[in-house]
Amino acid sequence: MWGAIERLGRDGRTGGYLRDAWSSADLELREWFRQEAARRGLDVREDRNGNLWAWWGDPSGRPGVVTGSHLDSVRQGGAFDGPLGIVSAFAALDVLAARGFEPGRPLGIACFTDEEGARFGVPCMGSRLLTGVLDPDRARGLTDDEGDSMAEVLRRAGRDPAVLGRDPETLGHVGVFVELHVEQGRELVHTGDPVGVASAIWPHGRWRFDFHGQANHAGTTRLADRDDPTLPFARTVLHARELAERAGVVATFGKLRVSPGNANAVPGLVSAWLDARGGDEGAVRALVAELTAFSGAEVSTESWTPVVDFDAVLRDRLAAVAGAALARPAAAPALPTGAGHDAGILAAAGVPSAMVFVRNPTGISHSPEEHAEESDCRLGVTALAAVLEDLCRS
Ligand SMILES: [Zn+2]
């Protein structure tokens, strides 16, 4: 399966992936998903929001056990974030089928659309629309870098944007959801475990800081006469780092727009995007409040996602089953994550959800350097198959 998809959307220069939602690479990956499902005799459906579902058994009578992830990537992303969960899902079903296992309840694989939000800026688009936390009008009106609205992009891909939105029938098919994902950090390297489970997703948000000044000539404007917004911006970046260190959270200015953007002009406006996350919601909010006051900038909230605590009973059950399946002396460790996932969106919507993480030796993700050893990936499949088998019994 890796051989079939590794070239799709890969930038030959960097080795990074460009798999924007509804791009030609994404459409090819979706077709690959359909073929893999069909090859196994699974029934494939695409829901109103573009999410794909492959079913072993009919979920209309009784909600099923669902696993899966996403196939889109951030720009210049790695091979594992998303696809590892999909490939492992098919592989786990193969393990179960080879054992002659007959699921006692429907077993499904989900491929969520536009998890990364690389194209339209809103992550977990497919699951947010499905659960109704994202207004379909807002989604339809989002634009990509070309200025094309999501509605236009969907129409070009042969989909009907009018039907986007909350889909209780499809959601009702999901009795429990387990997402396998490459770890985005190095906790499992520290604990020495190939596989772990998620305890929580950190609260996280995105804020826009607009620093206003006065654009002017870089040669003729005396220093004393300048109103240069890069100065408070620079102080704010340094202060964000200090505050984050003190509070034990993370804060990042990863996107920046300088206007007018001429090398020979004092800028008139600096727009900078702050991403802040941490285990303690109060600490994240306090950092943003203090930074807002310090910066003197005009600050607006672009998104905020509260903490997601995964179902503790399900988490412990998964950890025990995964630990036993890998013949480990103890349950798989539970770790919090600073990254958002579709599993978090489903959990917030009341679907019992859990995550299985596979060790990432460098901890790097959202980069071509993202990696997981094949032996760890195989252990991930073993653990996932055991978890699915266990959940199908109840
Ligand atoms: Zn992901």
PDB file of N, CA and C in Angstrom, residues 70 81 115-116 123-124 128 179 181 184 201-202 204 277 305 308 337-345 355 366:
ATOM      1  N   HIS A  70      -6.813  10.413   7.864  1.00  0.00           N
ATOM      2  CA  HIS A  70      -6.986  11.288   6.697  1.00  0.00           C
ATOM      3  C   HIS A  70      -5.866  11.058   5.696  1.00  0.00           C
ATOM      4  N   ASP A  81       1.730  11.326   8.535  1.00  0.00           N
ATOM      5  CA  ASP A  81       0.641  12.027   9.222  1.00  0.00           C
ATOM      6  C   ASP A  81      -0.646  11.864   8.419  1.00  0.00           C
ATOM      7  N   GLU A 115      -8.301  17.311   6.647  1.00  0.00           N
ATOM      8  CA  GLU A 115      -7.992  17.354   8.088  1.00  0.00           C
ATOM      9  C   GLU A 115      -7.043  18.496   8.414  1.00  0.00           C
ATOM     10  N   GLU A 116      -6.093  18.747   7.503  1.00  0.00           N
ATOM     11  CA  GLU A 116      -5.043  19.709   7.835  1.00  0.00           C
ATOM     12  C   GLU A 116      -5.457  21.162   7.635  1.00  0.00           C
ATOM     13  N   PRO A 123      -8.825  23.615   9.933  1.00  0.00           N
ATOM     14  CA  PRO A 123      -8.498  22.193  10.036  1.00  0.00           C
ATOM     15  C   PRO A 123      -9.707  21.337  10.394  1.00  0.00           C
ATOM     16  N   CYS A 124      -9.605  20.034  10.141  1.00  0.00           N
ATOM     17  CA  CYS A 124     -10.674  19.066  10.454  1.00  0.00           C
ATOM     18  C   CYS A 124     -12.000  19.479   9.820  1.00  0.00           C
ATOM     19  N   ARG A 128     -15.636  18.510  11.236  1.00  0.00           N
ATOM     20  CA  ARG A 128     -16.357  19.662  11.795  1.00  0.00           C
ATOM     21  C   ARG A 128     -17.703  19.858  11.097  1.00  0.00           C
ATOM     22  N   GLU A 179      -8.526   6.326  16.128  1.00  0.00           N
ATOM     23  CA  GLU A 179      -7.622   6.836  15.090  1.00  0.00           C
ATOM     24  C   GLU A 179      -6.181   6.472  15.437  1.00  0.00           C
ATOM     25  N   HIS A 181      -2.278   7.110  14.627  1.00  0.00           N
ATOM     26  CA  HIS A 181      -1.568   8.272  14.092  1.00  0.00           C
ATOM     27  C   HIS A 181      -0.096   8.185  14.459  1.00  0.00           C
ATOM     28  N   GLN A 184       3.438  12.880  17.147  1.00  0.00           N
ATOM     29  CA  GLN A 184       4.006  14.174  16.763  1.00  0.00           C
ATOM     30  C   GLN A 184       4.717  14.733  17.985  1.00  0.00           C
ATOM     31  N   ILE A 201      -6.246  15.997  24.108  1.00  0.00           N
ATOM     32  CA  ILE A 201      -5.717  16.952  23.135  1.00  0.00           C
ATOM     33  C   ILE A 201      -5.704  18.319  23.809  1.00  0.00           C
ATOM     34  N   TRP A 202      -4.556  18.942  23.816  1.00  0.00           N
ATOM     35  CA  TRP A 202      -4.410  20.245  24.467  1.00  0.00           C
ATOM     36  C   TRP A 202      -5.388  21.271  23.898  1.00  0.00           C
ATOM     37  N   HIS A 204      -6.157  24.617  22.214  1.00  0.00           N
ATOM     38  CA  HIS A 204      -5.285  25.363  21.316  1.00  0.00           C
ATOM     39  C   HIS A 204      -6.056  26.430  20.557  1.00  0.00           C
ATOM     40  N   ARG A 277      -0.758  26.871  22.650  1.00  0.00           N
ATOM     41  CA  ARG A 277      -1.345  25.627  23.130  1.00  0.00           C
ATOM     42  C   ARG A 277      -0.677  25.235  24.441  1.00  0.00           C
ATOM     43  N   THR A 305     -10.051  25.990  20.337  1.00  0.00           N
ATOM     44  CA  THR A 305     -10.571  24.649  20.583  1.00  0.00           C
ATOM     45  C   THR A 305     -10.257  24.276  22.022  1.00  0.00           C
ATOM     46  N   VAL A 308      -9.728  18.518  24.846  1.00  0.00           N
ATOM     47  CA  VAL A 308     -10.504  17.296  24.616  1.00  0.00           C
ATOM     48  C   VAL A 308      -9.909  16.209  25.504  1.00  0.00           C
ATOM     49  N   THR A 337      -1.513  15.199  23.662  1.00  0.00           N
ATOM     50  CA  THR A 337      -0.928  15.687  22.417  1.00  0.00           C
ATOM     51  C   THR A 337      -1.291  17.149  22.196  1.00  0.00           C
ATOM     52  N   GLY A 338      -0.349  17.859  21.588  1.00  0.00           N
ATOM     53  CA  GLY A 338      -0.574  19.263  21.273  1.00  0.00           C
ATOM     54  C   GLY A 338      -1.164  19.464  19.894  1.00  0.00           C
ATOM     55  N   ALA A 339      -1.447  18.376  19.167  1.00  0.00           N
ATOM     56  CA  ALA A 339      -1.967  18.488  17.803  1.00  0.00           C
ATOM     57  C   ALA A 339      -3.459  18.166  17.765  1.00  0.00           C
ATOM     58  N   GLY A 340      -4.209  18.843  16.936  1.00  0.00           N
ATOM     59  CA  GLY A 340      -5.633  18.559  16.771  1.00  0.00           C
ATOM     60  C   GLY A 340      -5.835  17.374  15.838  1.00  0.00           C
ATOM     61  N   HIS A 341      -6.950  16.659  16.000  1.00  0.00           N
ATOM     62  CA  HIS A 341      -7.253  15.485  15.167  1.00  0.00           C
ATOM     63  C   HIS A 341      -8.760  15.340  15.010  1.00  0.00           C
ATOM     64  N   ASP A 342      -9.167  14.615  13.950  1.00  0.00           N
ATOM     65  CA  ASP A 342     -10.592  14.329  13.770  1.00  0.00           C
ATOM     66  C   ASP A 342     -11.154  13.571  14.971  1.00  0.00           C
ATOM     67  N   ALA A 343     -10.334  12.704  15.586  1.00  0.00           N
ATOM     68  CA  ALA A 343     -10.799  11.956  16.764  1.00  0.00           C
ATOM     69  C   ALA A 343     -11.220  12.924  17.878  1.00  0.00           C
ATOM     70  N   GLY A 344     -10.532  14.059  17.971  1.00  0.00           N
ATOM     71  CA  GLY A 344     -10.888  15.053  18.981  1.00  0.00           C
ATOM     72  C   GLY A 344     -12.224  15.713  18.669  1.00  0.00           C
ATOM     73  N   ILE A 345     -12.471  15.957  17.375  1.00  0.00           N
ATOM     74  CA  ILE A 345     -13.739  16.577  16.970  1.00  0.00           C
ATOM     75  C   ILE A 345     -14.896  15.604  17.270  1.00  0.00           C
ATOM     76  N   MET A 355      -7.254   7.359  20.526  1.00  0.00           N
ATOM     77  CA  MET A 355      -6.176   7.396  19.546  1.00  0.00           C
ATOM     78  C   MET A 355      -5.047   6.463  19.951  1.00  0.00           C
ATOM     79  N   HIS A 366       4.870  17.178  10.168  1.00  0.00           N
ATOM     80  CA  HIS A 366       4.566  18.293   9.263  1.00  0.00           C
ATOM     81  C   HIS A 366       5.836  18.703   8.517  1.00  0.00           C
TER      82      HIS A 366
END
